[in-house]
Short mmCIF file of C-alpha atoms in Angstrom, two decimals:
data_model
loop_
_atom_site.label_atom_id
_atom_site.label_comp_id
_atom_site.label_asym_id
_atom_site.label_seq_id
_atom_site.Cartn_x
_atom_site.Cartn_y
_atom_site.Cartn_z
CA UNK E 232 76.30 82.22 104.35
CA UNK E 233 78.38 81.90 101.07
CA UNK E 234 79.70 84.82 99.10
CA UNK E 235 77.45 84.03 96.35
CA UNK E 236 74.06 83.62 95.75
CA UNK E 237 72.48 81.89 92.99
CA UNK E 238 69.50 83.83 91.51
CA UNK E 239 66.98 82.59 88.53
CA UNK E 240 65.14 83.56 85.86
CA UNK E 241 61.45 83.17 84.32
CA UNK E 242 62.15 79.75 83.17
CA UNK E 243 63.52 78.76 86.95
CA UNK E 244 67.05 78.15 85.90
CA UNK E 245 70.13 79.67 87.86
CA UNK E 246 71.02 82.34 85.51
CA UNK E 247 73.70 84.45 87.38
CA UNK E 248 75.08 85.04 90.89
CA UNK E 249 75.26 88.20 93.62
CA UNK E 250 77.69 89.30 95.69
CA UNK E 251 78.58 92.36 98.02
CA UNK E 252 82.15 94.22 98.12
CA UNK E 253 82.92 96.68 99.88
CA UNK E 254 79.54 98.58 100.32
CA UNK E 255 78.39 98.12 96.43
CA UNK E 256 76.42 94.70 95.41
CA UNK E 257 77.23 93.08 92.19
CA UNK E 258 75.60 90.74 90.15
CA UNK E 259 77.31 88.32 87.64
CA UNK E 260 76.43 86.51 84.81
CA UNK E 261 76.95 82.77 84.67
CA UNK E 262 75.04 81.90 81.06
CA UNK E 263 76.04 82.52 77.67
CA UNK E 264 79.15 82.17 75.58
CA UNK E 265 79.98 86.24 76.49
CA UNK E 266 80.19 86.09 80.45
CA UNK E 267 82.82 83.28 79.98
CA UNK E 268 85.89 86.21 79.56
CA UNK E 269 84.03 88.14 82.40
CA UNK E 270 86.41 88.61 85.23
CA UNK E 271 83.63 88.63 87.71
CA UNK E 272 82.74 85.29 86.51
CA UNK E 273 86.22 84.05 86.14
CA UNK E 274 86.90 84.65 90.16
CA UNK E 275 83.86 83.21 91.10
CA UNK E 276 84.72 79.80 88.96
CA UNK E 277 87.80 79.87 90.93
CA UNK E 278 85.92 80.28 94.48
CA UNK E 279 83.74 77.20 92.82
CA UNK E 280 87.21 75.42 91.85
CA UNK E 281 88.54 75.82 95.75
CA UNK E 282 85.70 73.81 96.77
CA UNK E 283 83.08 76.43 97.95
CA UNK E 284 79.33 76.27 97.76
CA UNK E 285 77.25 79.10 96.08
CA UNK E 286 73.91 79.75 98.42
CA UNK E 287 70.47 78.72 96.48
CA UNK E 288 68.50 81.11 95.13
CA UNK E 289 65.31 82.29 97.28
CA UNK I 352 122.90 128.29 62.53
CA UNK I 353 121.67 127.90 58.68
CA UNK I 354 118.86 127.29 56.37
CA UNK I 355 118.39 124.60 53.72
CA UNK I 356 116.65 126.62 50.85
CA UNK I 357 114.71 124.06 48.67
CA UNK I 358 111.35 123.56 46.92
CA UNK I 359 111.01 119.95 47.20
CA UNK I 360 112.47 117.41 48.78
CA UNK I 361 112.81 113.50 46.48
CA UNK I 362 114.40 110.47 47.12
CA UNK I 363 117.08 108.98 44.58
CA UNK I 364 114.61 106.44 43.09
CA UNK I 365 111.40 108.41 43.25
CA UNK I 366 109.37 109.51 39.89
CA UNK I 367 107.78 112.21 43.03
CA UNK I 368 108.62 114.62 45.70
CA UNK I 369 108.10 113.39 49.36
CA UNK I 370 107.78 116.54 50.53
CA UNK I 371 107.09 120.40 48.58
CA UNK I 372 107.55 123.43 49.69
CA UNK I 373 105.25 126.53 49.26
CA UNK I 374 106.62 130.01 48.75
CA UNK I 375 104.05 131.31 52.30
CA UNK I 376 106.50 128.98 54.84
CA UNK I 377 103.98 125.59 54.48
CA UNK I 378 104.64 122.47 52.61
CA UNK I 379 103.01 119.39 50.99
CA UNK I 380 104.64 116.03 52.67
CA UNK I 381 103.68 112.66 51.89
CA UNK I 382 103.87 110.71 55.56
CA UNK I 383 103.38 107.40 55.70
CA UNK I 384 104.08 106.90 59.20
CA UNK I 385 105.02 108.79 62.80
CA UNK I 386 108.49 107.27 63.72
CA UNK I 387 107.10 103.66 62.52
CA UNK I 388 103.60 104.29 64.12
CA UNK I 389 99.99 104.88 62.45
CA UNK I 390 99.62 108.44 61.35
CA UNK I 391 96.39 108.30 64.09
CA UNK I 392 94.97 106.37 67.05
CA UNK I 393 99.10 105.52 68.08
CA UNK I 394 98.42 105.37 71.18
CA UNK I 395 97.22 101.44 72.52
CA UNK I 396 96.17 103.23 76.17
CA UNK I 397 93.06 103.85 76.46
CA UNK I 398 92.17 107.13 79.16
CA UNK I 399 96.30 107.99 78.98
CA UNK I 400 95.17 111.85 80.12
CA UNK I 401 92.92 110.62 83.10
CA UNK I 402 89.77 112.69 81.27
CA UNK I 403 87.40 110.11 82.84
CA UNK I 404 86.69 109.09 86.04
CA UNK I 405 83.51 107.05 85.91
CA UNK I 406 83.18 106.01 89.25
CA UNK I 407 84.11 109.11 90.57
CA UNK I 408 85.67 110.42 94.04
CA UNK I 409 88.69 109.41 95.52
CA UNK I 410 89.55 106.78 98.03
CA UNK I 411 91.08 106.69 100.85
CA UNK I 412 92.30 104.70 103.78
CA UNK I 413 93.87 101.62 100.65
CA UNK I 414 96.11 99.42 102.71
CA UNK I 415 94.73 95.87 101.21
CA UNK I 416 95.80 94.34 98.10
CA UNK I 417 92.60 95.02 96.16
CA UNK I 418 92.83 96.42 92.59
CA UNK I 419 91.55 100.36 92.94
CA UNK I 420 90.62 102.76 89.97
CA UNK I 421 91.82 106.62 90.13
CA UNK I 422 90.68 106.72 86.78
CA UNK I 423 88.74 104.51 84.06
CA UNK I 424 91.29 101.78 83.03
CA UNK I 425 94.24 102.66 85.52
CA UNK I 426 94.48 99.95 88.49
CA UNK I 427 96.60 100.92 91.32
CA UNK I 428 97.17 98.33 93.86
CA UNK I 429 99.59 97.76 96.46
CA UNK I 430 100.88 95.67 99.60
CA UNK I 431 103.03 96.91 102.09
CA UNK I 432 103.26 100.01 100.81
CA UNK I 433 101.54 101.68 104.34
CA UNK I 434 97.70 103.44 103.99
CA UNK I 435 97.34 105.98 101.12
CA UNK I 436 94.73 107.74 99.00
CA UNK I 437 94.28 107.15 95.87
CA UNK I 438 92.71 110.69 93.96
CA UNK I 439 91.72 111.97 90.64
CA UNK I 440 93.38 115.09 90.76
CA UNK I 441 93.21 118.69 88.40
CA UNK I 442 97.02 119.12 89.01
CA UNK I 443 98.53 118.17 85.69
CA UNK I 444 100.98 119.58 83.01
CA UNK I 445 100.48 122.48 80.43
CA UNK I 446 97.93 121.04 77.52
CA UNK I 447 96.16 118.18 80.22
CA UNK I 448 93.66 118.62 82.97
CA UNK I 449 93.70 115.64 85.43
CA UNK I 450 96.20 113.22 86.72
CA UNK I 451 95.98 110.56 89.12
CA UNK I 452 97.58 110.90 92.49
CA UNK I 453 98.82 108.41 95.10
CA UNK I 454 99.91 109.84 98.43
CA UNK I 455 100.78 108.19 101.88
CA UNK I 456 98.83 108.86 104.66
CA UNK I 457 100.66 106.19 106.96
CA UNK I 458 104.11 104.92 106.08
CA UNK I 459 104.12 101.03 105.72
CA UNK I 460 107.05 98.19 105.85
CA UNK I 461 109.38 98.15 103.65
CA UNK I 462 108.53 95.40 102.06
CA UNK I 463 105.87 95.01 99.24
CA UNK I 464 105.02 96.92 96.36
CA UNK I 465 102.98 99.39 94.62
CA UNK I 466 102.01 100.46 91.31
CA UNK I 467 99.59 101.63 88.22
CA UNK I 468 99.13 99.29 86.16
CA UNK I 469 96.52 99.06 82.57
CA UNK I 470 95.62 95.70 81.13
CA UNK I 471 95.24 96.23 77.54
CA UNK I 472 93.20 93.11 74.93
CA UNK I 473 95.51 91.43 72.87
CA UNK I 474 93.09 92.19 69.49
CA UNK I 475 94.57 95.91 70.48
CA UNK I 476 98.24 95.02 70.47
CA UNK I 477 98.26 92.96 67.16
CA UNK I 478 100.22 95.96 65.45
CA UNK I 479 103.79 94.68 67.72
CA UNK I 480 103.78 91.68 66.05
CA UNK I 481 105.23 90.70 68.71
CA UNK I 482 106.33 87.00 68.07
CA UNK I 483 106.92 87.25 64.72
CA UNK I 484 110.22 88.16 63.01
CA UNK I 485 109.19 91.45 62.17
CA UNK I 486 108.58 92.48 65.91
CA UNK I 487 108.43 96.46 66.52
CA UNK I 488 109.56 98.54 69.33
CA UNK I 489 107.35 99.26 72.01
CA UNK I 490 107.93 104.08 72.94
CA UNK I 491 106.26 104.82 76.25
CA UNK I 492 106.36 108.46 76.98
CA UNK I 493 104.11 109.79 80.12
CA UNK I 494 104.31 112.59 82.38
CA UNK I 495 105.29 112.07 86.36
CA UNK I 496 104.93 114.17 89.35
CA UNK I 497 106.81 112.84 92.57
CA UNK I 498 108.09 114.26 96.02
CA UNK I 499 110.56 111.37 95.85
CA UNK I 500 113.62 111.07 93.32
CA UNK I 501 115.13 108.52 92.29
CA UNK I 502 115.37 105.52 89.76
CA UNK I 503 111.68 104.00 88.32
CA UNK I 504 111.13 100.94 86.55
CA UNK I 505 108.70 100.62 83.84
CA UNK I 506 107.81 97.06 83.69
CA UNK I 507 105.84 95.36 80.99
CA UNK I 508 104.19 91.80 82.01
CA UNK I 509 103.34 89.59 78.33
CA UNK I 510 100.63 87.12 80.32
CA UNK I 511 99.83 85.22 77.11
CA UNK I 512 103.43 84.01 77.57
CA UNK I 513 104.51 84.78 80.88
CA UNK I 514 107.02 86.82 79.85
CA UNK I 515 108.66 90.21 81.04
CA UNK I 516 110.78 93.18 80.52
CA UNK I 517 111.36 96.02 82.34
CA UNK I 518 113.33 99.17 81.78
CA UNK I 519 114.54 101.95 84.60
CA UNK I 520 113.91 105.61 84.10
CA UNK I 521 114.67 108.41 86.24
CA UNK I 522 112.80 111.28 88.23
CA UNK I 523 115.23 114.10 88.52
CA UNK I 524 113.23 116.89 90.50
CA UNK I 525 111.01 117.02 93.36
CA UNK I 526 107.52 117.66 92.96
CA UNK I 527 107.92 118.75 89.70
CA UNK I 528 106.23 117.40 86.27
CA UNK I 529 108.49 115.60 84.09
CA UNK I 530 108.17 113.92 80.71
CA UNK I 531 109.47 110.77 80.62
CA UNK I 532 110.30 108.12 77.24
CA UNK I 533 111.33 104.49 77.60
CA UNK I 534 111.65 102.38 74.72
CA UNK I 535 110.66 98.63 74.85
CA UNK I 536 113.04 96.13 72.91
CA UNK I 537 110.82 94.23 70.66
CA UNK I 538 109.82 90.30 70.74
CA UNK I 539 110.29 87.99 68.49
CA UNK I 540 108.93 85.37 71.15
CA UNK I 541 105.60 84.56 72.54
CA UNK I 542 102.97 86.35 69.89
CA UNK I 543 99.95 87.78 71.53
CA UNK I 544 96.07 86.08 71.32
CA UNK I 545 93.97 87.87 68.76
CA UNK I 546 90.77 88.41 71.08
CA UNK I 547 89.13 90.35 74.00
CA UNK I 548 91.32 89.42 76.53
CA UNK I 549 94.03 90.91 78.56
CA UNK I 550 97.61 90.12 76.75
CA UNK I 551 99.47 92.74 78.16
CA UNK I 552 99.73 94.35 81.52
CA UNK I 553 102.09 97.64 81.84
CA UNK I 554 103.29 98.88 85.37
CA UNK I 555 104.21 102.16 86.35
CA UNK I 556 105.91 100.96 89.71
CA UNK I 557 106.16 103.17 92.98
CA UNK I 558 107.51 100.99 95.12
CA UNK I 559 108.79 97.32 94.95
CA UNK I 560 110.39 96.40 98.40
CA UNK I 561 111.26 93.15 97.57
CA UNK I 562 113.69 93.04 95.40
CA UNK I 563 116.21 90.07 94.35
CA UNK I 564 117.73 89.23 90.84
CA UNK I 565 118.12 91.36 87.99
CA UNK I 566 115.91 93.58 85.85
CA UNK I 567 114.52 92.00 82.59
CA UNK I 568 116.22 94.75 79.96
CA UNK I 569 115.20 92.36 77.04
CA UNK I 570 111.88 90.08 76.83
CA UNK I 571 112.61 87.45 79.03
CA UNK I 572 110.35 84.28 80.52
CA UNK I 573 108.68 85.49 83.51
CA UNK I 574 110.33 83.58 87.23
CA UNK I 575 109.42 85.69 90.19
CA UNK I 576 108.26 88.85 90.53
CA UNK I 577 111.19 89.92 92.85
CA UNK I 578 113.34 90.49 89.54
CA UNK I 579 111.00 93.38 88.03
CA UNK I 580 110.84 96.02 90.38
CA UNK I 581 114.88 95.50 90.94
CA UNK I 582 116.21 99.38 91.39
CA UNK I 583 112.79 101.24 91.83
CA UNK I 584 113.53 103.55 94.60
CA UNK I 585 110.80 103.73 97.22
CA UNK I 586 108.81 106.82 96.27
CA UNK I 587 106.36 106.18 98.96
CA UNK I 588 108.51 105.77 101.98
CA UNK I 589 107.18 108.57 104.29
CA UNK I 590 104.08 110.30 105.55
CA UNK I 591 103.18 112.71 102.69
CA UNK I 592 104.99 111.00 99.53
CA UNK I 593 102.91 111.22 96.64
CA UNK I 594 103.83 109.95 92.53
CA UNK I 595 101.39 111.68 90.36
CA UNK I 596 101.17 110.60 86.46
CA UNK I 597 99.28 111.30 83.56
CA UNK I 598 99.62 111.58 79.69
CA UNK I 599 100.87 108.06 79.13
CA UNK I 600 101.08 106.35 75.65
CA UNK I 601 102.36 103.57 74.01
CA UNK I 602 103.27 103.24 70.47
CA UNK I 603 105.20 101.21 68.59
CA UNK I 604 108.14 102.28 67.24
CA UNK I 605 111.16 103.29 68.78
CA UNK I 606 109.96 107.70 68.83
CA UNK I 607 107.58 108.52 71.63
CA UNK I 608 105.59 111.64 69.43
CA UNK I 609 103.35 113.87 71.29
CA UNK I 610 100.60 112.97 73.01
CA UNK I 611 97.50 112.16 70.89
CA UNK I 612 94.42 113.91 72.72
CA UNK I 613 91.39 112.50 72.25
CA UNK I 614 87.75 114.49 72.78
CA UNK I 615 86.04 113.36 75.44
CA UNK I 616 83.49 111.88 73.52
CA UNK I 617 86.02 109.42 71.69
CA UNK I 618 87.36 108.77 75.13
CA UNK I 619 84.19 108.00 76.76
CA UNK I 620 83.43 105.57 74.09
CA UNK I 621 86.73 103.68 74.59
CA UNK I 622 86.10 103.35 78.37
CA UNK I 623 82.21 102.02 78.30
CA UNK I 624 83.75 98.83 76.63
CA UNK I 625 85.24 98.00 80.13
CA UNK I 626 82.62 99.87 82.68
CA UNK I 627 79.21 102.21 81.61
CA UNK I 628 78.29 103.93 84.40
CA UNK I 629 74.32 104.45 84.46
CA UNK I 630 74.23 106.77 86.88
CA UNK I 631 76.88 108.08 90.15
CA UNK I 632 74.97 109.74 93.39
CA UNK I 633 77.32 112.63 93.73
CA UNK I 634 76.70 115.15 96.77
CA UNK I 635 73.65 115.86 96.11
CA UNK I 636 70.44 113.61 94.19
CA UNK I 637 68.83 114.52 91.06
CA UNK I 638 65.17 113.13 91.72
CA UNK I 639 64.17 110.68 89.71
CA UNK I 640 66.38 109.80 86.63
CA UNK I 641 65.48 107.66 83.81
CA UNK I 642 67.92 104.10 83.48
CA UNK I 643 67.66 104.03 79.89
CA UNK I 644 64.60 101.32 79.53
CA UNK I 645 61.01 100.20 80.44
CA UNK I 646 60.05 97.89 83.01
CA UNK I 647 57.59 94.71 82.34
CA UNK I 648 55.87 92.95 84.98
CA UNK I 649 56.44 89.48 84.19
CA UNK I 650 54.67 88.44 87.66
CA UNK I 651 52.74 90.69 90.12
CA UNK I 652 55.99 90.34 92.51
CA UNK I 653 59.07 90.52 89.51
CA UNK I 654 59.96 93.46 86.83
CA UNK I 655 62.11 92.86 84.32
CA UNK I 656 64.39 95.77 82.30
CA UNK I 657 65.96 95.79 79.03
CA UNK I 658 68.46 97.98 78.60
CA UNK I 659 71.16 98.09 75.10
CA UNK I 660 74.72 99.24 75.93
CA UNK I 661 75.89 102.64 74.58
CA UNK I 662 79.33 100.70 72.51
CA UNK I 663 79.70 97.04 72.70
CA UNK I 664 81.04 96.06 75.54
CA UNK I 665 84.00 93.35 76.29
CA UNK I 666 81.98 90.61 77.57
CA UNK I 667 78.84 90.08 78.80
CA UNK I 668 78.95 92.13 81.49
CA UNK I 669 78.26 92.20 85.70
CA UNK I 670 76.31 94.85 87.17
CA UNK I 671 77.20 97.44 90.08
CA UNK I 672 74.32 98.91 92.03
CA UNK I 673 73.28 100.21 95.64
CA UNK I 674 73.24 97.87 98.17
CA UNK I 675 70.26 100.36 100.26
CA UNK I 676 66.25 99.64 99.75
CA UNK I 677 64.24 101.42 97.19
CA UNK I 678 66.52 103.01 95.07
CA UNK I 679 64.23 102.25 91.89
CA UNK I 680 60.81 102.46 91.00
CA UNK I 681 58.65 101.47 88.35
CA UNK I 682 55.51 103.19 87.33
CA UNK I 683 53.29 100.92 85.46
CA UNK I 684 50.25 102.14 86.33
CA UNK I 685 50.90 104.04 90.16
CA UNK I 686 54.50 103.38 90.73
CA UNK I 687 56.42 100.72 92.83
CA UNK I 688 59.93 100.81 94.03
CA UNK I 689 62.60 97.96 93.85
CA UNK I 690 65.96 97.32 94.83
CA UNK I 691 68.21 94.15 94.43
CA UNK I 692 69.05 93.68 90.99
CA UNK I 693 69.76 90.13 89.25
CA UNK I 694 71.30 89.94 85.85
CA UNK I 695 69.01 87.69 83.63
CA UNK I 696 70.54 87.28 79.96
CA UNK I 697 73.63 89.85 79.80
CA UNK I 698 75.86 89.80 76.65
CA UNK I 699 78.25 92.40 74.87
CA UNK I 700 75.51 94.86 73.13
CA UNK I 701 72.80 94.37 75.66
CA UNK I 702 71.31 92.97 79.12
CA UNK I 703 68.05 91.81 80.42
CA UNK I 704 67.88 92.60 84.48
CA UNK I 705 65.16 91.88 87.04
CA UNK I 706 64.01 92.56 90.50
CA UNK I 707 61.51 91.73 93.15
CA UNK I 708 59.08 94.66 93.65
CA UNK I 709 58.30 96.01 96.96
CA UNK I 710 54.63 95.18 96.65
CA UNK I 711 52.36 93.22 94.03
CA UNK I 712 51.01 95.13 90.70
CA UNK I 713 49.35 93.56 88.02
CA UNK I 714 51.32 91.25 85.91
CA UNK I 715 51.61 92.48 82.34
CA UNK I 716 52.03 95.76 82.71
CA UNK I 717 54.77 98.16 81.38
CA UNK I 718 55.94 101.14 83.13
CA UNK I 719 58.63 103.44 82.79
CA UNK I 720 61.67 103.12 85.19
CA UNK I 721 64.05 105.82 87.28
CA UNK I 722 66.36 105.28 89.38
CA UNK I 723 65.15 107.51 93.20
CA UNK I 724 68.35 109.29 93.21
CA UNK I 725 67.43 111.90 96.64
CA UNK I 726 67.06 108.14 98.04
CA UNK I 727 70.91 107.28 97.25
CA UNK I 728 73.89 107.89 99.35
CA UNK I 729 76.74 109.33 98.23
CA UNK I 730 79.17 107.30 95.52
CA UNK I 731 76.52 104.67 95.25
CA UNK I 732 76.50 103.81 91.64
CA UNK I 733 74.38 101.50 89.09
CA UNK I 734 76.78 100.29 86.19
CA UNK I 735 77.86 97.87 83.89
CA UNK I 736 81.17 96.36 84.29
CA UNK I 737 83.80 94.00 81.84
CA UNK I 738 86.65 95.46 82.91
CA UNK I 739 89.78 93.01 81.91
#
């Protein structure tokens, strides 16, 4: 299992990704010009560039 | 000792008096500036008095390198520096009412580091002009409580540039607050982005174990890290070593003035750019507590939430919520709970979330949504975050 998971929305497109730290789940962004500064999103582009796989969405 | 006796005070050249005297002890004065700051809002740190706390509680057991809040916008982080806990604390100076305190629990190596730190948006710093020929000063005054004495380093990290400067300041009595000034040099290299993202990150070091090189007393390009903690004593070197701090500010200039208090509802504002807590499970729940937004059943099996930010926020942001079943429910027409939340459309003034219900309804229909808050365990929070 991957850190991140893919999840869509109404139109069936990945839309953002979710994650679990240290006992709180997070969910990130991964559309639209504003999540590009998001540091959430900005780690997990770096996680991408090092070659990992996200997990498809259910 | 004497008086100066005068009604008004004018300069050579001036058609006016810059300042006037009244006969009952007040007088008129025309300021234009606080020691080459604004006359208001001086301070560039947002949360300097530690009034809010967002996420709430303290933590313990920190012996990773993860980035921890004690308040909203101050980071501590550390490696090395043994296990300690990291606490929002009441203890503070005359005229505050929280600091933030780090204390050792078990004494690490004596290598590593550790340190507060603030990342601050380079839109926010554009008043430095730093890069320019008419760069300005940089006056950090704060207050700091430490069982350890010794010599501190203030170290300011440009990351636009990669460049550095540090300056060493002194803690003269045990456990005692002190209030301490350090002025900056200015820059006339290296000018700082004009947008939302972070162009300047200030430490408040505790403990920098390796050390090699010389301090950066002037604006300098950035090489190792080893060179900017050089001559910060280790103020967490033992079981029971704590460095408390609060009241910091930054202004430009080269006169640290007073600290500029803020009400809390100012204060608040500032912080929900960077995180807006929805709601924090303290000891106790609250039953059920509105989110902020109605649910719509887009499917029998999905609900979807809009919900509009209280300030903009910095970016589009992530959301924080409870990793436990059932901690929502929506009531469209007899209520359903949810859990795992997804982020659909998120930008800076507003976001769309979803989640999978718990059993089918009828698609199409709206219903009001709470968050099941006697359901939550303790510290378990649902927020928005863009911190930098």
């Amino acid at each position: 299992m991957a850190k991140y998971k893919f999840a869509k929305n109404q139109f069936g497109e990945n839309c953002s990704v979710s994650y679990e730290e240290n006992g709180h789940r997070y969910s990130v962004p991964i559309t639209g010009s504003d999540c590009t500064s998001n540091i959430d999103y900005v780690k997990y582009k770096e996680w991408l560039d090092a070659g990992n796989v996200t997990d498809p969405a259910d | 000792m004497s008086t100066l006796k005068v009604d008004a005070i004018r300069h050579n050249s001036a058609t006016s008096d810059a300042i006037t005297m009244a006969s009952d002890g007040t007088c008129t004065a025309k300021l234009t500036d606080v020691g080459g700051a604004a006359l208001s809002h001086r301070n560039v740190l947002r949360n300097g008095a530690m009034t809010i706390h967002q996420r709430g509680g303290n933590t313990t057991g920190i012996n990773d390198t993860q980035n921890y809040f004690g308040a909203d916008g101050w980071y501590y982080n550390n490696g090395g520096a043994g296990t300690v806990t990291l606490s929002h604390e009441t203890d503070s100076p005359d005229g505050f009412s929280n600091s933030i305190k780090v204390t050792v629990t078990s004494a690490g190596t004596s290598s590593g580091y550790a340190q507060f730190y603030q990342k601050i948006e380079g839109q926010d710093l554009q008043r430095f002009a730093k890069g320019s020929s008419g760069a300005k000063k940089f006056a950090v005054s704060f207050y700091i409580k430490s069982k350890v004495t010794g010599n501190f380093v203030l170290d300011l990290y440009d990351s636009d540039n990669a460049r550095s400067c540090q300056q060493i300041y002194t803690v003269n009595a045990s456990q005692t607050w002190e209030r301490k000034t350090v002025i900056i040099p200015a820059d006339t290299t290296g000018a700082w982005d004009n947008d939302n993202n972070a162009s300047l990150q200030i430490y408040w070091k505790v403990f920098a174990g390796t050390q090699s090189g010389t301090l950066h007393t002037t604006w300098q390009a950035h090489t190792t890290n080893a060179d900017r903690g050089v001559g910060q004593v280790n103020a967490l070197a033992a079981n029971g070593d704590y460095v408390q701090i609060t009241g910091l500010q930054m202004e430009v200039g080269e006169t640290a003035t007073s600290f500029e208090h803020k009400s809390y509802t100012e204060e608040i504002a500032k912080c929900q750019r960077y995180y807006y807590l929805v709601y924090r499970r303290g000891s106790s729940g609250e039953s059920n507590l509105s989110i902020g937004g109605l649910g719509s059943l887009y499917s029998a099996n999905s609900v979807y939430i809009d919900l509009q930010f209280p300030t903009q926020m910095r970016t589009g942001p992530s959301i924080e919520f409870p990793s436990g079943s059932n901690r929502f429910m929506v009531c469209p027409t007899n209520c359903v709970s949810f859990s795992s939340l997804t982020v659909i459309h998120s930008h800076k003034n507003a976001a769309c979330i979803s989640a999978t219900l718990s059993s089918s309804k009828t698609a199409g229909h709206v219903g009001n949504v709470f968050a099941r808050t006697d359901d939550w365990s303790e510290g378990e929070r649902f927020a928005f975050i863009s911190e930098l």
